[in-house]
Short mmCIF file of C-alpha atoms in Angstrom, two decimals:
data_model
loop_
_atom_site.label_atom_id
_atom_site.label_comp_id
_atom_site.label_asym_id
_atom_site.label_seq_id
_atom_site.Cartn_x
_atom_site.Cartn_y
_atom_site.Cartn_z
CA MET A 1 -44.27 -24.07 -45.61
CA ALA A 2 -41.28 -26.60 -47.48
CA ASP A 3 -41.80 -28.94 -44.40
CA GLU A 4 -45.29 -28.97 -43.26
CA ASN A 5 -45.13 -31.76 -41.05
CA GLU A 6 -42.91 -33.57 -42.08
CA VAL A 7 -39.31 -33.21 -41.28
CA LYS A 8 -37.56 -30.24 -43.04
CA ASP A 9 -35.72 -30.83 -45.43
CA PRO A 10 -31.98 -30.25 -44.85
CA ARG A 11 -31.56 -27.77 -47.55
CA ILE A 12 -33.87 -25.22 -46.00
CA ASP A 13 -31.39 -24.50 -42.70
CA GLY A 14 -28.37 -23.97 -45.09
CA ILE A 15 -30.68 -21.78 -47.41
CA LYS A 16 -32.33 -19.71 -44.26
CA THR A 17 -28.42 -18.65 -43.46
CA LYS A 18 -27.88 -17.03 -46.69
CA ILE A 19 -29.83 -14.41 -46.45
CA ARG A 20 -28.93 -11.25 -45.05
CA VAL A 21 -31.12 -8.73 -43.26
CA VAL A 22 -30.48 -5.62 -43.44
CA PRO A 23 -32.24 -2.93 -40.90
CA ASP A 24 -33.67 -0.22 -41.64
CA PHE A 25 -33.87 -0.45 -45.71
CA PRO A 26 -35.39 1.62 -47.52
CA LYS A 27 -36.30 3.25 -44.37
CA LYS A 28 -36.37 2.99 -40.76
CA GLY A 29 -38.10 0.04 -39.06
CA ILE A 30 -37.86 -1.95 -41.92
CA MET A 31 -36.08 -5.32 -41.41
CA PHE A 32 -35.09 -5.93 -45.32
CA GLN A 33 -34.76 -9.86 -46.52
CA ASP A 34 -31.80 -9.37 -48.81
CA ILE A 35 -31.53 -12.18 -50.72
CA THR A 36 -27.88 -11.07 -52.73
CA THR A 37 -25.93 -13.51 -50.06
CA LEU A 38 -27.72 -16.78 -51.49
CA LEU A 39 -26.96 -15.84 -55.06
CA LEU A 40 -23.46 -16.09 -53.78
CA ASP A 41 -23.26 -19.55 -52.19
CA PRO A 42 -23.35 -21.63 -55.45
CA LYS A 43 -24.89 -24.73 -53.72
CA ALA A 44 -27.52 -22.82 -51.70
CA PHE A 45 -28.86 -21.07 -54.72
CA LYS A 46 -29.16 -24.37 -56.66
CA ASP A 47 -30.67 -25.92 -53.68
CA THR A 48 -33.07 -22.88 -53.35
CA ILE A 49 -33.72 -23.68 -57.43
CA ASP A 50 -33.77 -27.88 -56.83
CA LEU A 51 -36.22 -27.21 -54.63
CA PHE A 52 -39.21 -25.44 -56.41
CA VAL A 53 -38.04 -27.42 -59.15
CA GLU A 54 -38.47 -31.18 -57.34
CA ARG A 55 -41.91 -29.58 -56.29
CA TYR A 56 -43.56 -28.35 -59.53
CA ARG A 57 -42.08 -30.74 -62.28
CA ASP A 58 -44.86 -33.24 -63.01
CA MET A 59 -47.41 -30.63 -61.94
CA ASN A 60 -47.38 -30.20 -65.83
CA ILE A 61 -46.80 -26.16 -65.54
CA SER A 62 -46.70 -24.53 -68.75
CA VAL A 63 -46.28 -21.45 -67.27
CA VAL A 64 -43.36 -19.52 -64.84
CA ALA A 65 -44.35 -15.93 -64.73
CA GLY A 66 -42.05 -13.78 -62.44
CA ILE A 67 -41.78 -9.98 -61.00
CA GLU A 68 -39.57 -7.99 -61.95
CA ALA A 69 -36.81 -8.03 -60.44
CA ARG A 70 -35.72 -10.62 -58.04
CA GLY A 71 -38.23 -13.07 -59.52
CA PHE A 72 -36.16 -12.93 -62.98
CA ILE A 73 -33.60 -14.03 -60.47
CA PHE A 74 -35.67 -17.30 -59.76
CA GLY A 75 -38.40 -18.47 -61.96
CA PRO A 76 -36.69 -18.34 -65.28
CA SER A 77 -34.16 -21.41 -63.91
CA ILE A 78 -37.10 -22.78 -62.44
CA ALA A 79 -38.95 -22.91 -65.89
CA LEU A 80 -35.89 -24.35 -67.97
CA ALA A 81 -35.69 -26.90 -65.56
CA ILE A 82 -39.15 -27.59 -65.62
CA GLY A 83 -39.65 -27.61 -69.47
CA ALA A 84 -42.09 -24.00 -69.26
CA LYS A 85 -42.25 -20.55 -70.80
CA PHE A 86 -40.70 -17.57 -68.98
CA VAL A 87 -43.03 -14.71 -68.93
CA PRO A 88 -41.74 -11.23 -67.39
CA LEU A 89 -43.96 -9.37 -65.22
CA ARG A 90 -42.75 -6.33 -65.51
CA LYS A 91 -42.84 -2.45 -63.85
CA PRO A 92 -44.72 0.43 -66.30
CA LYS A 93 -43.48 1.02 -69.85
CA LYS A 94 -40.67 -1.59 -69.98
CA LEU A 95 -42.35 -4.35 -72.23
CA PRO A 96 -42.81 -3.68 -75.81
CA GLY A 97 -45.48 -4.51 -78.01
CA GLU A 98 -49.55 -5.04 -76.92
CA ILE A 99 -49.62 -5.30 -73.02
CA ILE A 100 -51.97 -5.49 -70.56
CA PHE A 101 -51.78 -4.14 -66.73
CA GLU A 102 -52.62 -4.44 -63.22
CA GLU A 103 -52.93 -1.72 -60.81
CA TYR A 104 -52.13 -2.48 -57.15
CA GLU A 105 -51.48 -0.20 -53.93
CA LEU A 106 -48.14 0.55 -52.38
CA GLU A 107 -48.27 1.97 -48.91
CA TYR A 108 -48.60 5.97 -50.57
CA GLY A 109 -50.40 5.74 -54.46
CA SER A 110 -49.90 2.58 -56.18
CA ASP A 111 -48.14 1.11 -59.29
CA ARG A 112 -48.51 -1.09 -61.90
CA LEU A 113 -48.06 -4.48 -63.30
CA GLU A 114 -47.61 -5.51 -66.84
CA MET A 115 -47.37 -8.70 -69.07
CA HIS A 116 -47.34 -9.33 -72.82
CA VAL A 117 -50.94 -9.87 -74.48
CA GLU A 118 -49.96 -12.82 -76.16
CA ALA A 119 -47.79 -14.82 -73.88
CA VAL A 120 -49.97 -16.75 -72.07
CA ASP A 121 -54.01 -18.16 -73.01
CA SER A 122 -56.12 -20.09 -71.61
CA GLY A 123 -55.27 -23.41 -71.43
CA ASP A 124 -51.65 -22.46 -69.71
CA ARG A 125 -51.21 -24.01 -66.10
CA ALA A 126 -48.73 -20.86 -64.60
CA LEU A 127 -46.72 -20.73 -61.60
CA VAL A 128 -45.82 -17.10 -60.04
CA VAL A 129 -42.83 -16.28 -58.76
CA ASP A 130 -41.02 -13.61 -56.92
CA ASP A 131 -38.58 -13.76 -54.12
CA LEU A 132 -40.45 -12.53 -51.21
CA ILE A 133 -44.13 -11.62 -50.25
CA ALA A 134 -44.74 -9.13 -47.80
CA THR A 135 -48.31 -7.58 -48.02
CA GLY A 136 -49.61 -9.85 -51.03
CA GLY A 137 -50.70 -6.47 -53.24
CA THR A 138 -47.61 -7.37 -55.98
CA LEU A 139 -48.50 -11.36 -56.46
CA SER A 140 -52.44 -11.02 -56.15
CA ALA A 141 -51.51 -8.07 -59.44
CA ALA A 142 -50.01 -10.89 -61.13
CA MET A 143 -52.25 -13.33 -60.59
CA ASN A 144 -54.85 -11.22 -62.00
CA LEU A 145 -52.68 -10.51 -65.03
CA LEU A 146 -53.13 -14.45 -65.47
CA ARG A 147 -56.19 -14.58 -65.15
CA ARG A 148 -57.47 -12.29 -67.29
CA VAL A 149 -56.15 -13.36 -69.97
CA GLY A 150 -58.04 -16.93 -69.12
CA ALA A 151 -54.10 -18.97 -67.23
CA GLU A 152 -54.99 -21.17 -64.27
CA VAL A 153 -52.82 -20.12 -61.59
CA VAL A 154 -51.94 -23.08 -60.24
CA GLU A 155 -49.51 -21.45 -57.05
CA CYS A 156 -47.30 -18.42 -55.47
CA ALA A 157 -44.26 -19.55 -55.42
CA CYS A 158 -41.62 -17.30 -53.09
CA VAL A 159 -38.14 -18.72 -51.00
CA ILE A 160 -39.10 -15.64 -47.96
CA GLU A 161 -42.31 -15.26 -46.32
CA LEU A 162 -42.99 -12.36 -44.33
CA PRO A 163 -46.01 -14.04 -42.26
CA GLU A 164 -46.58 -11.39 -40.26
CA LEU A 165 -48.38 -9.01 -42.84
CA LYS A 166 -50.66 -11.83 -44.13
CA GLY A 167 -49.63 -11.80 -47.61
CA ARG A 168 -51.16 -15.33 -48.19
CA GLU A 169 -54.87 -13.90 -47.90
CA ARG A 170 -54.45 -11.87 -50.33
CA LEU A 171 -54.15 -14.62 -52.58
CA GLU A 172 -58.18 -15.45 -52.93
CA GLY A 173 -57.79 -19.33 -51.89
CA LYS A 174 -54.25 -19.82 -54.41
CA PRO A 175 -51.80 -21.88 -52.88
CA LEU A 176 -48.66 -20.00 -51.14
CA TYR A 177 -45.68 -22.10 -51.10
CA VAL A 178 -42.53 -20.76 -49.47
CA LEU A 179 -39.04 -22.25 -48.80
CA VAL A 180 -38.15 -19.54 -45.35
CA GLU A 181 -40.18 -17.97 -42.88
CA TYR A 182 -39.27 -14.23 -41.31
CA ARG A 183 -40.87 -13.90 -38.05
CA MET B 1 -16.92 -0.35 -96.33
CA GLN B 2 -18.71 -1.41 -98.81
CA THR B 3 -21.82 -2.23 -98.28
CA ILE B 4 -25.01 -3.74 -100.49
CA ILE B 5 -28.42 -3.20 -98.83
CA ILE B 6 -31.83 -5.27 -100.30
CA SER B 7 -34.59 -3.93 -98.75
CA SER B 8 -37.49 -6.26 -97.96
CA PRO B 9 -40.94 -4.16 -96.58
CA LEU B 10 -41.24 -3.27 -93.04
CA VAL B 11 -43.96 -5.56 -91.54
CA SER B 12 -45.71 -5.48 -88.83
CA HIS B 13 -44.46 -6.34 -85.18
CA ARG B 14 -47.40 -8.08 -84.50
CA LEU B 15 -46.03 -11.84 -82.96
CA SER B 16 -49.41 -13.31 -84.71
CA LEU B 17 -47.66 -12.75 -88.71
CA ALA B 18 -45.26 -15.32 -90.15
CA LEU B 19 -43.30 -14.00 -93.10
CA PRO B 20 -40.46 -15.26 -94.99
CA VAL B 21 -37.41 -13.46 -93.37
CA PRO B 22 -34.77 -13.13 -95.80
CA ARG B 23 -31.21 -14.66 -94.63
CA SER B 24 -28.15 -14.33 -97.23
CA PRO B 25 -25.18 -16.00 -95.47
CA LEU B 26 -22.52 -13.49 -95.20
CA ILE B 27 -18.60 -14.97 -95.40
CA ASN B 28 -16.68 -14.13 -92.42
CA TYR B 29 -12.99 -14.04 -92.13
CA HIS B 30 -11.88 -14.72 -88.39
CA HIS B 31 -7.95 -14.01 -87.72
CA GLY B 32 -6.75 -15.85 -90.47
CA ALA B 33 -8.91 -18.63 -89.50
CA PRO B 34 -11.42 -20.91 -92.70
CA PRO B 35 -14.51 -18.78 -93.72
CA SER B 36 -17.28 -18.68 -91.06
CA ILE B 37 -20.46 -18.47 -92.28
CA ARG B 38 -22.36 -15.60 -89.77
CA LEU B 39 -26.19 -15.62 -90.06
CA SER B 40 -27.32 -12.41 -89.67
CA SER B 41 -31.04 -13.71 -89.19
CA HIS B 42 -33.70 -11.31 -87.41
CA ARG B 43 -37.60 -10.95 -87.70
CA PHE B 44 -39.31 -8.06 -88.92
CA THR B 45 -36.39 -5.92 -90.09
CA ASN B 46 -36.45 -3.88 -93.52
CA SER B 47 -32.27 -3.92 -94.62
CA LEU B 48 -29.95 -6.83 -95.01
CA ARG B 49 -26.22 -5.78 -95.89
CA LEU B 50 -23.73 -8.44 -97.68
CA PHE B 51 -20.24 -7.23 -96.90
CA SER B 52 -17.31 -7.98 -99.43
CA SER B 53 -14.83 -10.68 -98.58
CA ALA B 54 -12.17 -7.36 -98.64
CA ALA B 55 -14.17 -5.24 -96.60
CA ALA B 56 -15.00 -8.26 -94.53
CA ALA B 57 -11.44 -9.70 -93.65
CA ALA B 58 -10.94 -5.68 -92.75
CA ALA B 59 -13.93 -5.55 -90.48
CA ALA B 60 -12.92 -8.76 -89.02
CA SER B 61 -10.46 -7.83 -86.28
CA ARG B 62 -12.65 -5.48 -85.02
CA ASP B 63 -15.63 -7.80 -84.99
CA SER B 64 -16.97 -9.28 -82.17
CA GLU B 65 -16.68 -13.23 -81.92
CA MET B 66 -20.06 -14.81 -83.41
CA ALA B 67 -21.14 -18.07 -81.60
CA THR B 68 -19.12 -19.72 -84.33
CA GLU B 69 -15.80 -21.30 -85.77
CA ASP B 70 -16.54 -23.15 -88.71
CA VAL B 71 -19.70 -23.56 -89.59
CA GLN B 72 -22.79 -21.34 -87.29
CA ASP B 73 -24.24 -23.83 -84.54
CA PRO B 74 -27.40 -25.02 -86.05
CA ARG B 75 -29.01 -23.74 -82.56
CA ILE B 76 -28.12 -20.03 -83.38
CA ALA B 77 -30.75 -19.36 -86.73
CA LYS B 78 -33.48 -21.16 -84.54
CA ILE B 79 -32.54 -18.72 -81.30
CA ALA B 80 -32.51 -15.41 -84.35
CA ALA B 81 -35.71 -16.52 -85.52
CA SER B 82 -37.32 -16.04 -81.94
CA ILE B 83 -36.12 -12.98 -80.96
CA ARG B 84 -39.26 -10.17 -82.17
CA VAL B 85 -38.30 -6.86 -83.41
CA ILE B 86 -40.97 -4.36 -82.74
CA PRO B 87 -40.48 -0.70 -84.29
CA ASP B 88 -40.52 2.32 -82.64
CA PHE B 89 -39.97 1.56 -78.70
CA PRO B 90 -38.98 2.95 -76.20
CA LYS B 91 -39.37 6.08 -79.42
CA PRO B 92 -39.64 6.51 -83.02
CA GLY B 93 -36.77 5.55 -85.28
CA ILE B 94 -35.73 2.50 -82.40
CA MET B 95 -36.01 -1.44 -83.91
CA PHE B 96 -36.46 -3.24 -80.20
CA GLN B 97 -34.76 -5.94 -80.31
CA ASP B 98 -37.39 -7.94 -77.79
CA ILE B 99 -36.05 -10.93 -75.51
CA THR B 100 -39.08 -11.95 -74.14
CA THR B 101 -40.86 -14.00 -77.19
CA LEU B 102 -36.74 -15.69 -76.71
CA LEU B 103 -38.22 -17.02 -73.63
CA LEU B 104 -41.71 -18.65 -74.66
CA ASP B 105 -39.50 -21.12 -76.96
CA THR B 106 -38.11 -23.24 -74.47
CA GLU B 107 -35.53 -25.21 -76.92
CA ALA B 108 -34.79 -21.53 -78.37
CA PHE B 109 -34.78 -20.27 -74.49
CA LYS B 110 -32.64 -23.23 -73.15
CA ASP B 111 -29.90 -23.96 -76.23
CA THR B 112 -29.38 -20.04 -75.68
CA ILE B 113 -28.13 -20.63 -72.13
CA ALA B 114 -26.71 -24.10 -73.22
CA LEU B 115 -24.04 -21.94 -75.75
CA PHE B 116 -23.08 -19.67 -73.14
CA VAL B 117 -22.55 -22.70 -70.40
CA ASP B 118 -20.55 -24.81 -73.14
CA ARG B 119 -18.36 -21.01 -73.51
CA TYR B 120 -17.71 -20.60 -69.94
CA LYS B 121 -18.07 -24.13 -68.72
CA GLY B 122 -14.60 -25.56 -67.16
CA LYS B 123 -12.81 -21.85 -67.54
CA ASP B 124 -12.40 -20.73 -63.55
CA ILE B 125 -15.14 -18.27 -64.13
CA SER B 126 -16.22 -17.73 -60.51
CA VAL B 127 -18.62 -14.74 -60.90
CA VAL B 128 -21.37 -14.28 -62.91
CA ALA B 129 -21.97 -10.75 -63.31
CA GLY B 130 -25.63 -9.80 -64.49
CA VAL B 131 -26.99 -6.18 -65.55
CA GLU B 132 -30.60 -5.55 -64.53
CA ALA B 133 -33.05 -6.08 -65.13
CA ARG B 134 -32.90 -8.52 -68.63
CA GLY B 135 -29.04 -9.44 -67.84
CA PHE B 136 -31.03 -11.19 -64.74
CA ILE B 137 -32.84 -13.56 -66.56
CA PHE B 138 -30.26 -15.15 -68.05
CA GLY B 139 -27.52 -14.41 -66.17
CA PRO B 140 -28.34 -16.81 -63.32
CA PRO B 141 -28.90 -19.82 -65.11
CA ILE B 142 -25.76 -19.78 -66.49
CA ALA B 143 -23.71 -19.37 -62.91
CA LEU B 144 -25.58 -22.23 -61.12
CA ALA B 145 -24.78 -24.43 -64.53
CA ILE B 146 -20.90 -23.35 -64.16
CA GLY B 147 -20.67 -23.29 -60.18
CA ALA B 148 -20.15 -19.55 -59.93
CA LYS B 149 -21.90 -17.40 -57.86
CA PHE B 150 -24.67 -14.84 -59.37
CA VAL B 151 -24.01 -11.22 -58.88
CA PRO B 152 -26.81 -8.33 -59.67
CA MET B 153 -26.15 -4.80 -60.88
CA ARG B 154 -28.05 -3.12 -60.02
CA LYS B 155 -29.73 0.61 -60.67
CA PRO B 156 -29.42 3.02 -57.69
CA LYS B 157 -31.00 2.53 -54.65
CA LYS B 158 -32.12 -1.24 -55.33
CA LEU B 159 -29.57 -2.79 -53.04
CA PRO B 160 -29.23 -2.46 -49.13
CA GLY B 161 -26.36 -2.36 -47.50
CA LYS B 162 -22.98 -1.24 -48.58
CA VAL B 163 -22.22 -0.68 -53.14
CA ILE B 164 -19.49 0.98 -54.75
CA SER B 165 -21.16 2.51 -57.88
CA GLU B 166 -20.24 3.33 -61.46
CA GLU B 167 -21.69 6.70 -63.57
CA TYR B 168 -22.03 6.09 -67.01
CA SER B 169 -23.56 8.79 -69.84
CA LEU B 170 -26.85 8.03 -71.62
CA GLU B 171 -27.98 9.95 -74.62
CA TYR B 172 -29.36 12.22 -72.08
CA GLY B 173 -27.81 12.47 -68.62
CA THR B 174 -26.21 9.99 -66.91
CA ASP B 175 -27.28 6.59 -64.78
CA LYS B 176 -25.29 5.10 -62.21
CA ILE B 177 -24.82 0.86 -62.22
CA GLU B 178 -24.46 -0.85 -58.44
CA MET B 179 -23.12 -3.72 -56.93
CA HIS B 180 -22.29 -4.66 -53.05
CA VAL B 181 -19.22 -3.98 -51.69
CA GLY B 182 -17.71 -8.26 -50.88
CA ALA B 183 -19.89 -9.55 -53.26
CA VAL B 184 -16.49 -10.49 -55.15
CA GLU B 185 -12.91 -10.57 -54.42
CA PRO B 186 -9.85 -9.71 -55.92
CA GLY B 187 -8.78 -11.72 -58.40
CA GLU B 188 -11.71 -13.56 -59.06
CA ARG B 189 -12.47 -14.68 -62.88
CA ALA B 190 -15.56 -12.89 -64.03
CA ILE B 191 -17.90 -12.50 -67.18
CA ILE B 192 -21.46 -9.77 -67.25
CA ILE B 193 -23.93 -10.91 -68.59
CA ASP B 194 -26.79 -8.58 -70.08
CA ASP B 195 -29.32 -9.37 -73.15
CA LEU B 196 -28.48 -6.86 -75.42
CA ILE B 197 -25.02 -4.50 -76.22
CA ALA B 198 -26.05 -1.31 -77.71
CA THR B 199 -23.71 1.85 -77.43
CA GLY B 200 -21.63 -0.89 -74.52
CA GLY B 201 -22.20 2.81 -72.52
CA THR B 202 -23.26 -0.35 -69.34
CA LEU B 203 -21.47 -2.76 -70.14
CA ALA B 204 -18.92 -0.58 -69.82
CA ALA B 205 -19.75 0.99 -66.68
CA ALA B 206 -20.25 -2.48 -65.23
CA ILE B 207 -16.61 -3.61 -65.86
CA ARG B 208 -15.23 -0.38 -64.37
CA LEU B 209 -17.27 -1.25 -61.65
CA LEU B 210 -15.64 -5.52 -61.29
CA GLU B 211 -12.06 -3.94 -62.30
CA ARG B 212 -12.15 -1.09 -59.36
CA VAL B 213 -12.75 -4.24 -56.65
CA GLY B 214 -9.66 -6.11 -58.06
CA VAL B 215 -11.59 -8.83 -60.30
CA LYS B 216 -10.40 -9.94 -63.70
CA ILE B 217 -13.57 -9.83 -66.45
CA VAL B 218 -12.51 -12.76 -69.23
CA GLU B 219 -15.75 -11.63 -71.37
CA CYS B 220 -18.68 -9.58 -71.91
CA ALA B 221 -21.37 -11.94 -73.13
CA CYS B 222 -24.96 -11.24 -74.60
CA VAL B 223 -27.91 -12.64 -76.89
CA ILE B 224 -27.47 -9.61 -79.49
CA GLU B 225 -25.06 -7.16 -80.40
CA LEU B 226 -25.97 -4.23 -82.37
CA PRO B 227 -22.85 -3.95 -84.48
CA GLU B 228 -23.34 -0.30 -85.85
CA LEU B 229 -24.00 1.30 -82.06
CA LYS B 230 -19.43 0.42 -81.82
CA GLY B 231 -20.31 -1.29 -78.43
CA LYS B 232 -17.28 -3.04 -78.47
CA GLU B 233 -15.23 -0.39 -78.97
CA LYS B 234 -16.42 0.68 -75.02
CA LEU B 235 -15.45 -2.27 -74.02
CA GLY B 236 -11.40 -1.98 -74.48
CA GLU B 237 -9.36 -5.07 -73.64
CA THR B 238 -12.44 -7.10 -72.31
CA PRO B 239 -13.67 -9.50 -75.19
CA LEU B 240 -17.22 -9.60 -76.13
CA PHE B 241 -18.89 -12.47 -77.09
CA VAL B 242 -22.23 -12.70 -78.84
CA LEU B 243 -24.50 -14.98 -79.73
CA VAL B 244 -27.11 -13.01 -82.56
CA SER B 245 -25.75 -9.29 -84.26
CA SER B 246 -28.28 -7.27 -86.10
CA ALA B 247 -27.49 -5.00 -87.74
#
């Protein structure tokens, strides 16, 4: 968490209040965490990026991998600020050229995440970014893609965590950093 | 319009091959301004066009504004060179403009954003609208740098809560683009960002969507234009600004 045992960064509350919770989307029973309202507040959005940048700028990260599509909203700004390359991890058939893919489970069925083979290699230190971690399935697939090309996954970073879904446990011991928990 | 086409060998799309990039300066006359050098620079394509000066003058009024007024900004060549062209994706005959290689070049990506920010900073723009999904990569850094909000324009059923939508034509069939109700307010000044303009269908739909709620679109901004597809003509009164024109 972004506060651990210390005094919470004063920017966190401002960020949390900007996230809109939409009940029963995409289906009944799900309380959807909508970050689009955060993006409408330039100061809160900037604070969000700054918190990640402050954490990662001295960690020698060479790759920020962002998960389509909301990881694309946060990842590139972090990458630009810390001098890392940005690598999009995409749904099937979107990336041209040579790719590798990783399958992951959905509630019903499965899906795939794809990455360009030549985008990342061994020696790269990677950060995986998405707006939210729920079950951890997508993040886990992302980590596998990076590991398969020999990169070291340093950490996963999300704006929001749904701790009850225990996504953290699916990250095979890799650390997770989040700004806000929703219980 | 007279054109001279110079062919160079069709080359592989693989990133690891570095072949010399044929380049020629194009003299372009912008609305009576002094002649500007326009670099149509792209890797791995199989043709170059040289426009005669008369043709260029005739074309000038229809040309999108390139990221040059006088001599081309030195950052443009590097940005253009970092874009990878992949033949026959997603289907035969299409030369796909792949910006992911630009994103791997930290200087080129930084320069890309800086060129847009230099243009739009201090122009009272409060909204940067980005078209899913590659518009999400370029839009937010620009929004953050100019102090505007970022508004994602999405495929159907992705945005929760109340949305408005606008339909647009595809080669076969139609698609929709959606935006949250209440994300923008009447009177706001916006730019719309996408990685590339081809036929202009998506951008035109985005313009209609924003105009329906009373927003003024100051400009559409893309990294790449495919001018032969005449997308600019679909944008009506809205100006278009691009960094790289890939003929």
